[in-house]
CSV table of N, CA and C in Angstrom, one decimal:
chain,number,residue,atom,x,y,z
F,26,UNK,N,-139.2,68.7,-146.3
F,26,UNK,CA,-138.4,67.6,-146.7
F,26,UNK,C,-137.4,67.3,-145.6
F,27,UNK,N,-137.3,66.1,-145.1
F,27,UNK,CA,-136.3,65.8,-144.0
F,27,UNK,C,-135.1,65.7,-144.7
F,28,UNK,N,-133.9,66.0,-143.7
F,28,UNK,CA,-132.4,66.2,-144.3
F,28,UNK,C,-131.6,64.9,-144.2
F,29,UNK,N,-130.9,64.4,-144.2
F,29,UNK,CA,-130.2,63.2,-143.9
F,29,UNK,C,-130.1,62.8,-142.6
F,30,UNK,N,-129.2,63.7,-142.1
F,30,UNK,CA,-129.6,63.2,-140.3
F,30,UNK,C,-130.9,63.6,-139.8
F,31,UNK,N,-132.0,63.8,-140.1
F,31,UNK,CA,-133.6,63.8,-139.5
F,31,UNK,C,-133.9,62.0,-140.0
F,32,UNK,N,-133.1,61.8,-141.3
F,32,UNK,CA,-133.6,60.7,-141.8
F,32,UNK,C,-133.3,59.2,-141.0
F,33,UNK,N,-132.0,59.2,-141.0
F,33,UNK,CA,-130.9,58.9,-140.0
F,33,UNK,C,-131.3,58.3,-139.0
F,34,UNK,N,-131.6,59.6,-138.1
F,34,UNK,CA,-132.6,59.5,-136.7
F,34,UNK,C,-133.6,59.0,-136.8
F,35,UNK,N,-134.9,59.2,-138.0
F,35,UNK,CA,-136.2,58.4,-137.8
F,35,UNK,C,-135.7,56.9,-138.2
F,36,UNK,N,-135.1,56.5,-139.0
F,36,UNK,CA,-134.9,55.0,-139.3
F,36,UNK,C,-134.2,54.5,-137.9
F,37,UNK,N,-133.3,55.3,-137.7
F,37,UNK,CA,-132.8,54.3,-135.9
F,37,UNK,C,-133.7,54.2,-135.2
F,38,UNK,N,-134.8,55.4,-134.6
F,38,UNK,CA,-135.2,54.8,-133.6
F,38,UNK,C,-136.4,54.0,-134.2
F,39,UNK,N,-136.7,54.0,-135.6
F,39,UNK,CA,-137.6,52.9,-136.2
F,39,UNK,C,-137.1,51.5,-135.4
F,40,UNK,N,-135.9,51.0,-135.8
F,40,UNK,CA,-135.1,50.2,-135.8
F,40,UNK,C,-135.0,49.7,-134.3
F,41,UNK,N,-135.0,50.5,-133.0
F,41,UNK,CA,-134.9,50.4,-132.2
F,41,UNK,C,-135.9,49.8,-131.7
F,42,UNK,N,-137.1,50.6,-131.4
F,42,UNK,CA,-138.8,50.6,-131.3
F,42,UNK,C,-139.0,49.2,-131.7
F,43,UNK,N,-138.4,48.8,-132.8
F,43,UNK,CA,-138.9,47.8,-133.3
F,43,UNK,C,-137.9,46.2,-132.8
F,44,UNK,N,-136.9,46.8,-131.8
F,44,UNK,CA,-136.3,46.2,-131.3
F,44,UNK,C,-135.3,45.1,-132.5
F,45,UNK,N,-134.7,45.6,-133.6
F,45,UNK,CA,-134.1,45.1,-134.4
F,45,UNK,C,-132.3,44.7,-133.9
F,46,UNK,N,-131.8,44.0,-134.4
F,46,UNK,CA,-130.8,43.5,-133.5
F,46,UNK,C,-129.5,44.2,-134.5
F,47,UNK,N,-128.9,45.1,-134.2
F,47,UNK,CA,-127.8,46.3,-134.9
F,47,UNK,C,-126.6,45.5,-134.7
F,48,UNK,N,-126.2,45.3,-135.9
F,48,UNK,CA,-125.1,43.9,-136.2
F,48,UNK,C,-123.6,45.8,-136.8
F,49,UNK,N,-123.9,46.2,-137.6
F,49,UNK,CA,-122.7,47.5,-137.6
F,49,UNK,C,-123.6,48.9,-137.7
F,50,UNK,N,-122.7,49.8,-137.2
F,50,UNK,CA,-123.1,51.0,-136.9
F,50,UNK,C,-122.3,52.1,-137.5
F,51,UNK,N,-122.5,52.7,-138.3
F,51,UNK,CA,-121.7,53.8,-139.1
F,51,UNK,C,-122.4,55.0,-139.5
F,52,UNK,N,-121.8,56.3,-139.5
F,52,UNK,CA,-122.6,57.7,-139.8
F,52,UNK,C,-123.2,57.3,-140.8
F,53,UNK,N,-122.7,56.6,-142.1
F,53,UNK,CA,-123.1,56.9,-143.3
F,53,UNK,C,-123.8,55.4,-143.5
F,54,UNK,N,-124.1,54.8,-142.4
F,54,UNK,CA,-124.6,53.3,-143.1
F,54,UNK,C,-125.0,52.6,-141.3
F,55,UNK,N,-126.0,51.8,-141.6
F,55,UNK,CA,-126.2,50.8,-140.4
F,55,UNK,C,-126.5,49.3,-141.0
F,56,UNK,N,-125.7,48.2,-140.3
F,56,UNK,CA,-126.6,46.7,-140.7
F,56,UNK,C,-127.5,46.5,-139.3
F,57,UNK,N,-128.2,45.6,-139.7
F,57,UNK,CA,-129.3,45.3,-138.8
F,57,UNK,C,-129.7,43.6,-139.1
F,58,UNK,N,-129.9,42.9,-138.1
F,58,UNK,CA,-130.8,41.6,-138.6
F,58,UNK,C,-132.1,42.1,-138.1
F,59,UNK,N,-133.4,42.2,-138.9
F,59,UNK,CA,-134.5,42.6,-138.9
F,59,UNK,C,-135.0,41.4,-138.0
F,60,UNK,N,-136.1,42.6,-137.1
F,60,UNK,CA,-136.9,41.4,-135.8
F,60,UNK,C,-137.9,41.3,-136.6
F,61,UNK,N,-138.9,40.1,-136.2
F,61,UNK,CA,-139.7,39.6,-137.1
F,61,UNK,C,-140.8,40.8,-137.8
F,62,UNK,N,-141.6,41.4,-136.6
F,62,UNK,CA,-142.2,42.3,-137.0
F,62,UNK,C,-141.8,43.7,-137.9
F,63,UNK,N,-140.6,43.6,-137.8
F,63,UNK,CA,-139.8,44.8,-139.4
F,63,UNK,C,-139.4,44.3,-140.0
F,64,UNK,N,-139.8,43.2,-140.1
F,64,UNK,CA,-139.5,42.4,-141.4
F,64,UNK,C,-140.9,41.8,-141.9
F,65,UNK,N,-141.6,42.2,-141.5
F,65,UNK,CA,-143.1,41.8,-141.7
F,65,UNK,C,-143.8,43.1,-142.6
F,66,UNK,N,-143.4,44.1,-141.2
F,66,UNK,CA,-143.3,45.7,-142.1
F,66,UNK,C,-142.5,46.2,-143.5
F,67,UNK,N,-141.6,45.9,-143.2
F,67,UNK,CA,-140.1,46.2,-144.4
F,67,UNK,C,-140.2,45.3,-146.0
F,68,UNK,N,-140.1,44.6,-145.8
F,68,UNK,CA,-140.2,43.0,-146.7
F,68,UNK,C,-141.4,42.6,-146.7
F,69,UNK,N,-141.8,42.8,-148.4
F,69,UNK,CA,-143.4,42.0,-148.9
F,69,UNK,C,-143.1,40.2,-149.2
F,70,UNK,N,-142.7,39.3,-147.6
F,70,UNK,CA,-142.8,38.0,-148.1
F,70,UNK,C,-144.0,37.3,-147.2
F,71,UNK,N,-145.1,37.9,-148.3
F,71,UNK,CA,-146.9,37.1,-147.3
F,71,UNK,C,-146.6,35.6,-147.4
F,72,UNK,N,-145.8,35.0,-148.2
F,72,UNK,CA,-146.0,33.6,-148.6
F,72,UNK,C,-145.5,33.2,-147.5
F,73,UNK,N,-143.9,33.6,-147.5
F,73,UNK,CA,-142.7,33.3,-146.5
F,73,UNK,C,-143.8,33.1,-144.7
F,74,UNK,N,-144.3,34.7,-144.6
F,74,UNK,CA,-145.2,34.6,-143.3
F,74,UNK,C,-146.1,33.7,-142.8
F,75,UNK,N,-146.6,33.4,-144.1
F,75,UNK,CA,-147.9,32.4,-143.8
F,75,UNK,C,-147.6,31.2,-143.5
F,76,UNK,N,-146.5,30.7,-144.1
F,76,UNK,CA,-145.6,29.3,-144.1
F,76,UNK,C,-145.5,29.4,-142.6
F,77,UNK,N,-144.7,30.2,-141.9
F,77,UNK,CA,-144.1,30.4,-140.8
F,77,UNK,C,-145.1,30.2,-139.5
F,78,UNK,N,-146.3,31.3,-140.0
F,78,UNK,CA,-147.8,30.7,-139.3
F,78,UNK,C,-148.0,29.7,-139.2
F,79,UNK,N,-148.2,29.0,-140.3
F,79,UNK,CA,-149.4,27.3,-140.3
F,79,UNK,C,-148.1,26.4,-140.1
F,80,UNK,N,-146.8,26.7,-140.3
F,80,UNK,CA,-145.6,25.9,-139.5
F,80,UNK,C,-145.3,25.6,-137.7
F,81,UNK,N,-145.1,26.8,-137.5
F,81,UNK,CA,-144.4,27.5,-136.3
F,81,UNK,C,-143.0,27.2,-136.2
F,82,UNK,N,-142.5,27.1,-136.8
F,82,UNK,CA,-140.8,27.3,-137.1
F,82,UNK,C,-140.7,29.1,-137.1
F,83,UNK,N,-138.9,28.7,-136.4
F,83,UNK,CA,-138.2,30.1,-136.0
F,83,UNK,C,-138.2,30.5,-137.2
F,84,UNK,N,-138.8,32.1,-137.4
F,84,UNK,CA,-138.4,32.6,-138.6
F,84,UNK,C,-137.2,33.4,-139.0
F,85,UNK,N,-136.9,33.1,-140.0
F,85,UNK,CA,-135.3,33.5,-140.0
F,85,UNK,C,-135.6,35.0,-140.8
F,86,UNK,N,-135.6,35.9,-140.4
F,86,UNK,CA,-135.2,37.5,-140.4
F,86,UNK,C,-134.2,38.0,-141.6
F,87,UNK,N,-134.2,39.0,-142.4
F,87,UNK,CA,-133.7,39.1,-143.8
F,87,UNK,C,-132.7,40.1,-142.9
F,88,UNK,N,-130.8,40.4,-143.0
F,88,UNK,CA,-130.7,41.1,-142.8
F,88,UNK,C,-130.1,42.5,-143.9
F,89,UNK,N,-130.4,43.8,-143.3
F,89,UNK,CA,-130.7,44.5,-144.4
F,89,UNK,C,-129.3,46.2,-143.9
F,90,UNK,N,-129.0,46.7,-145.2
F,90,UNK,CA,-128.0,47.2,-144.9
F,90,UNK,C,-128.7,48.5,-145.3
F,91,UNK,N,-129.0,49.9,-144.1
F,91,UNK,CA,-129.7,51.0,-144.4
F,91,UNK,C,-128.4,52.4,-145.0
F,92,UNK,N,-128.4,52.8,-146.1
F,92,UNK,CA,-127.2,53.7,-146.5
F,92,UNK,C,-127.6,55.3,-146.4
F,93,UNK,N,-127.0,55.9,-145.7
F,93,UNK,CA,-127.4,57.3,-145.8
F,93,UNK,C,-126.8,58.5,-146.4
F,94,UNK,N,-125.5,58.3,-146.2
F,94,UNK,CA,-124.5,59.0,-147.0
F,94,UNK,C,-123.7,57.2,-148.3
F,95,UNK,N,-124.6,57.7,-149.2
F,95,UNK,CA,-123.9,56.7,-150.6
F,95,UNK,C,-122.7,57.0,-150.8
F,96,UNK,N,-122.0,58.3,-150.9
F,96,UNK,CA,-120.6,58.3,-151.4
F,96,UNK,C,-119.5,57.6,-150.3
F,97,UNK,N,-120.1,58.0,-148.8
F,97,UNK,CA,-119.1,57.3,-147.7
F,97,UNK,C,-119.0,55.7,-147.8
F,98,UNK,N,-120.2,55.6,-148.1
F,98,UNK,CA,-120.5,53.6,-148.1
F,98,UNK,C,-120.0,53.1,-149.6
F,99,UNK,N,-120.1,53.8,-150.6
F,99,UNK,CA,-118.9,53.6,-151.6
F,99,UNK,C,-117.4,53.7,-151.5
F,100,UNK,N,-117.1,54.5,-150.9
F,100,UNK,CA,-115.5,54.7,-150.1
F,100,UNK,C,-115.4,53.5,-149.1
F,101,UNK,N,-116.1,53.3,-148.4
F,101,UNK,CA,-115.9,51.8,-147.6
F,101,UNK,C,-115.7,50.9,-148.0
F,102,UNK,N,-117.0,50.2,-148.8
F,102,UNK,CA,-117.2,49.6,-149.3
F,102,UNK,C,-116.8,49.3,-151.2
F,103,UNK,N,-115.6,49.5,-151.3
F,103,UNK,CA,-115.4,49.3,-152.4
F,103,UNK,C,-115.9,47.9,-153.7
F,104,UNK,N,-116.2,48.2,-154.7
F,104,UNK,CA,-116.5,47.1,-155.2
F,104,UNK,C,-115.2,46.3,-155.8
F,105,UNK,N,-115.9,44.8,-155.9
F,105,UNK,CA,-114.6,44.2,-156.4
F,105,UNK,C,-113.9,44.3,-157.6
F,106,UNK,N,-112.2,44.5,-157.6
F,106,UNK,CA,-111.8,44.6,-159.1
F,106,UNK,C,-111.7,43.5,-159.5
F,107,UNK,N,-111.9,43.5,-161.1
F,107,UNK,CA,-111.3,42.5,-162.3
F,107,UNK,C,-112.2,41.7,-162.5
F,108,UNK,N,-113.8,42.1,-162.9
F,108,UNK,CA,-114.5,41.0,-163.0
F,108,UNK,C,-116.0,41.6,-162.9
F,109,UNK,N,-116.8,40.7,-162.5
F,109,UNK,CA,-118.5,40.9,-162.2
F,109,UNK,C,-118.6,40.2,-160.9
F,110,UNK,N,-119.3,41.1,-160.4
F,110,UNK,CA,-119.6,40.5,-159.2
F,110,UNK,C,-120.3,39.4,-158.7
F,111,UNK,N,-119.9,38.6,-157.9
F,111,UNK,CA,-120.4,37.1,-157.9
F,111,UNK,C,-121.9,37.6,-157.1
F,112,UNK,N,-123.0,36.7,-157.3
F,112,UNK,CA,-124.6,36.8,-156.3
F,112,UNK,C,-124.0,36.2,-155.4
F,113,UNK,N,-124.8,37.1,-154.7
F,113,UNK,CA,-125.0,37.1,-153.3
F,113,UNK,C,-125.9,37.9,-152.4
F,114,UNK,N,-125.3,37.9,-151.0
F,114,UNK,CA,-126.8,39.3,-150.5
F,114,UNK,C,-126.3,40.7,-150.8
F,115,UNK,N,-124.6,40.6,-150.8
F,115,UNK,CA,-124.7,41.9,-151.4
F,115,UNK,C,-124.7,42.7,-153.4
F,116,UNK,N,-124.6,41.4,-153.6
F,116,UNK,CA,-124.8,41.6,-155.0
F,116,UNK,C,-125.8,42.9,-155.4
F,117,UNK,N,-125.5,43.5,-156.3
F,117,UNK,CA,-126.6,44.7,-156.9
F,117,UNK,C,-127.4,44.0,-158.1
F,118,UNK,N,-128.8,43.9,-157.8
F,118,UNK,CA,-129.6,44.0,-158.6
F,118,UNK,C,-129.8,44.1,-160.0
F,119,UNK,N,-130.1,43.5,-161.0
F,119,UNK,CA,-129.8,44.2,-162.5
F,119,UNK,C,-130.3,45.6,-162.2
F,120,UNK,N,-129.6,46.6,-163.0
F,120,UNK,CA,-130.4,48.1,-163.1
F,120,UNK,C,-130.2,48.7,-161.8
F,121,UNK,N,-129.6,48.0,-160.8
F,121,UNK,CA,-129.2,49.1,-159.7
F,121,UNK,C,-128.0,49.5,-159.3
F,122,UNK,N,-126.9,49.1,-160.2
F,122,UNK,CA,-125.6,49.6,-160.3
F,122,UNK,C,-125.7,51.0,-160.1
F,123,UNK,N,-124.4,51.7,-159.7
F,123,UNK,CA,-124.1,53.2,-159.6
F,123,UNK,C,-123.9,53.5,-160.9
F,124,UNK,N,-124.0,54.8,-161.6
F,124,UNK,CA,-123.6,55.5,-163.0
F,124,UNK,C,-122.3,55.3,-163.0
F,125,UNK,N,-121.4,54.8,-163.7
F,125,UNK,CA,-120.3,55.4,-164.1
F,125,UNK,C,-119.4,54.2,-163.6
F,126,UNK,N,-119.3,53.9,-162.5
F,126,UNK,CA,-118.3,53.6,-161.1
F,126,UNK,C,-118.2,51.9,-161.4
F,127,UNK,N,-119.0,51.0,-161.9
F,127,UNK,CA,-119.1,50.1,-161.8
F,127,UNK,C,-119.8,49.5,-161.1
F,128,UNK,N,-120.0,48.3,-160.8
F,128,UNK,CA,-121.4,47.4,-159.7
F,128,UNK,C,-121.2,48.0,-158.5
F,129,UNK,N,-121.9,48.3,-158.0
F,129,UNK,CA,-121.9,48.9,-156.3
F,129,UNK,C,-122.8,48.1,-155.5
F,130,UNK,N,-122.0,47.6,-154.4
F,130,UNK,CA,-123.0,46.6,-153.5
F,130,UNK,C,-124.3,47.0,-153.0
F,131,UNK,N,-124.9,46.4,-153.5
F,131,UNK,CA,-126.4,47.2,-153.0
F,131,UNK,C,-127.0,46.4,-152.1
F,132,UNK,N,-127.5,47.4,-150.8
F,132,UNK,CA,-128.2,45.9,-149.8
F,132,UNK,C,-129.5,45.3,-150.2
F,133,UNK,N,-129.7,44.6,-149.3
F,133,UNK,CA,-131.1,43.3,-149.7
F,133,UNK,C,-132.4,44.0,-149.9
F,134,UNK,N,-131.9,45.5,-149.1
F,134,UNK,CA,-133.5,45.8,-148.3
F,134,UNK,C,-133.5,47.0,-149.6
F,135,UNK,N,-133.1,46.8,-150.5
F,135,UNK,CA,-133.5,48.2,-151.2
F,135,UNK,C,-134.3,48.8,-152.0
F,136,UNK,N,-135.7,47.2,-152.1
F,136,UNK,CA,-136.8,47.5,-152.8
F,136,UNK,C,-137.8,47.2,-151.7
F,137,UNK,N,-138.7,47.8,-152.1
F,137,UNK,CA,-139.9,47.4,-150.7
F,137,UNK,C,-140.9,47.6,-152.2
F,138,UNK,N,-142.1,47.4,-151.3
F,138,UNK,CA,-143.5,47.2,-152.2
F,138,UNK,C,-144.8,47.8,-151.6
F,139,UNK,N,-145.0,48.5,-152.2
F,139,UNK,CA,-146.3,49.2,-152.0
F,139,UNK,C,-147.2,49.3,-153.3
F,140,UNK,N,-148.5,48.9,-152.8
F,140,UNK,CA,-149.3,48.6,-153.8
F,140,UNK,C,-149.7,47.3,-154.7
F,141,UNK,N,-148.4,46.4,-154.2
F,141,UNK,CA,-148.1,45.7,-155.6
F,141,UNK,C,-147.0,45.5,-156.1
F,142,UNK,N,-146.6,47.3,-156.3
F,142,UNK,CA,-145.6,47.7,-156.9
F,142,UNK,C,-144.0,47.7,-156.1
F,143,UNK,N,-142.7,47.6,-156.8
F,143,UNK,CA,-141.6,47.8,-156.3
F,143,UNK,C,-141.4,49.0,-156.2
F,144,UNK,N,-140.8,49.0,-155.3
F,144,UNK,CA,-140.5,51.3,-154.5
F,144,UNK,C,-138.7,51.2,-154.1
F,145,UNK,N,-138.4,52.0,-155.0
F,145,UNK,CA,-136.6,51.9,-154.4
F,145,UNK,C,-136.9,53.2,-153.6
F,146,UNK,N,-136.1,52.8,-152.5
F,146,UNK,CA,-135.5,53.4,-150.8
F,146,UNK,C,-135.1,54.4,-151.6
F,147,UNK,N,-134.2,54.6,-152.7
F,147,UNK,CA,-133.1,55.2,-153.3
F,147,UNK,C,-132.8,55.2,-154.5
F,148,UNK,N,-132.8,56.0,-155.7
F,148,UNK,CA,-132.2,56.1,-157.0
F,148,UNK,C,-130.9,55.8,-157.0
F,149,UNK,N,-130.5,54.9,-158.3
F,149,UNK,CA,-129.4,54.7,-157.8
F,149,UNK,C,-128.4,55.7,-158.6
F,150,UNK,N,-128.9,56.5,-159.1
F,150,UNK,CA,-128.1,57.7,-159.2
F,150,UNK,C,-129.0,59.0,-159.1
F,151,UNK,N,-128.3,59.6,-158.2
F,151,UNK,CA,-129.7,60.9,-157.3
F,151,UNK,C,-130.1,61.9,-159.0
F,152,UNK,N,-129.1,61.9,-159.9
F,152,UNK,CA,-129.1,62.8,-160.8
F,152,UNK,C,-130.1,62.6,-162.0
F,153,UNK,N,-130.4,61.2,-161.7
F,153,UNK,CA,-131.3,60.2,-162.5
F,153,UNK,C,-132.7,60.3,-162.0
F,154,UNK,N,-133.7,60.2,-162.7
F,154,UNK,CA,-135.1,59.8,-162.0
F,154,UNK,C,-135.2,58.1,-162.1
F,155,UNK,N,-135.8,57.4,-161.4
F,155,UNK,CA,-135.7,55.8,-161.6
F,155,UNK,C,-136.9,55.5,-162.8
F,156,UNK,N,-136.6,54.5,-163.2
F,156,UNK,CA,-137.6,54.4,-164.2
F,156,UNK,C,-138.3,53.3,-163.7
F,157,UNK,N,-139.5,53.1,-164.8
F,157,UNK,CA,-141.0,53.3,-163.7
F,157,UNK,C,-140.4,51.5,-164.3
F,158,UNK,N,-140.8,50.7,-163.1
F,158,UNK,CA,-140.8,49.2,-163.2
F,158,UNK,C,-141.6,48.8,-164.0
F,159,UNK,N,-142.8,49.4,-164.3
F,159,UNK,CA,-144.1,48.8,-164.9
F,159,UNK,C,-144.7,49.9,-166.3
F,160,UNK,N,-144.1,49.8,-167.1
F,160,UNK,CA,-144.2,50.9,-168.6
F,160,UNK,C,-145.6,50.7,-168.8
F,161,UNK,N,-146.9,51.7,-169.4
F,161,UNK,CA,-147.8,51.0,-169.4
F,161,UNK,C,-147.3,50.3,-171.2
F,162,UNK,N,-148.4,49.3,-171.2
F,162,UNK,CA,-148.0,48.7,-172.1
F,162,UNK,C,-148.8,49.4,-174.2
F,163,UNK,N,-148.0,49.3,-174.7
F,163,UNK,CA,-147.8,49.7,-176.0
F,163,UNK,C,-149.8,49.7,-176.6
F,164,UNK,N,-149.9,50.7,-176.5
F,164,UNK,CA,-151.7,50.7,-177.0
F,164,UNK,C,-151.7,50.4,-178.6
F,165,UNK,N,-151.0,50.5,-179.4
F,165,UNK,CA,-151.1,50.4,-180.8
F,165,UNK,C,-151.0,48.6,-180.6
F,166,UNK,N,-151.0,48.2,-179.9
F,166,UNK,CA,-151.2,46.2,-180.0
F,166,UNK,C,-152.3,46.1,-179.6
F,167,UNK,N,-153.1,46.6,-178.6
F,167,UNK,CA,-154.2,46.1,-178.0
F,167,UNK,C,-155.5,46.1,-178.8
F,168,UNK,N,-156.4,45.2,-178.1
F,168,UNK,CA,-157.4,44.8,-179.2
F,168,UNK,C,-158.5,45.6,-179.2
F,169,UNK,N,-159.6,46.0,-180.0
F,169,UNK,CA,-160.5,47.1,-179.6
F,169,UNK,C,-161.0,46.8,-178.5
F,170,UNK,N,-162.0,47.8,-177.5
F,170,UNK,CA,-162.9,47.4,-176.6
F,170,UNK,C,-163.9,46.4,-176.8
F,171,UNK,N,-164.6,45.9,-176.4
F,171,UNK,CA,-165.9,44.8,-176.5
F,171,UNK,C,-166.9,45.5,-176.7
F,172,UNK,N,-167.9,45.3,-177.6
F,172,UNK,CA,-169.1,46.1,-177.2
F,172,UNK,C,-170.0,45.3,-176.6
F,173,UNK,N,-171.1,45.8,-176.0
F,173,UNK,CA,-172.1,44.8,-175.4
F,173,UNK,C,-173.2,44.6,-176.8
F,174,UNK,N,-173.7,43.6,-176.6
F,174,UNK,CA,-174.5,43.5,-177.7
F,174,UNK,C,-176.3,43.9,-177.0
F,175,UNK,N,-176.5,44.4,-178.2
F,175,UNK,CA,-178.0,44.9,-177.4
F,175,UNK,C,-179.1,44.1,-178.0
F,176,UNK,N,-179.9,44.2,-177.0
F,176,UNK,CA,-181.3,43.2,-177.3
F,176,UNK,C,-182.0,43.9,-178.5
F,177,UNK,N,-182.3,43.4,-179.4
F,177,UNK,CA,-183.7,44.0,-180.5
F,177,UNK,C,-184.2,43.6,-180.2
């Protein structure tokens, strides 16, 4: 299992390789405006791509905030008092608030997709397991199997 700074390091020089344009730079956090191709990689938007294909318009790049130490980027990043936080890009997600602490700004890039399926980067509390986006659904509703009908 990689430790934080192995992690650190493979996402930067990801980041780099991929010639992504590094807007802030911090131990415990990096922003980035994603180049097209890590954003092609990073972000499941086939629709957005294909538009952009059969268009040819500049495509405009998601930028995305990578956290490595959470508690430091919660000490920076304070969330706002007296209220709910307004949407936006850093708005947190329904269900990805911090435990306890109140709404915690969560970046854009914090779900990716594989399969299909939504994949969090990150629990949003380490002490928690995430719960599964997709429950199977309740078998005591569903209808019997079909049978085939057979020739006589």
């Amino acid at each position: 299992m990689m430790n934080a700074e192995q992690i650190r390091s493979f996402v930067m020089r990801y980041l780099e390789a991929e010639q992504c344009e590094i807007q802030e730079k911090h131990p415990a956090y990096v922003t980035v405006k994603l180049s097209p191709s890590a954003d092609r990689d990073l972000n499941h938007r086939p629709y957005y791509w294909s538009f952009v294909e059969r268009t040819g318009v500049t495509p405009e790049t998601m930028t995305c905030t990578f956290v490595f130490d959470p508690e430091t980027y919660r000490e920076l990043n304070p969330p706002p008092q007296g209220g709910p936080v307004a949407p936006g890009p850093m708005a947190a997600p329904p269900g990805m608030a911090g435990a306890g602490a109140g709404p915690v700004a969560a970046p854009p890039c914090r779900r990716l997709r594989q399969r299909g399926r939504p994949v969090r980067l990150m629990p949003s509390d380490p002490g928690r397991r995430p719960r599964d986006p997709h429950p199977q659904a309740d078998r005591s509703r569903q209808a019997a199997p079909r049978r085939r009908a057979t020739a006589s």
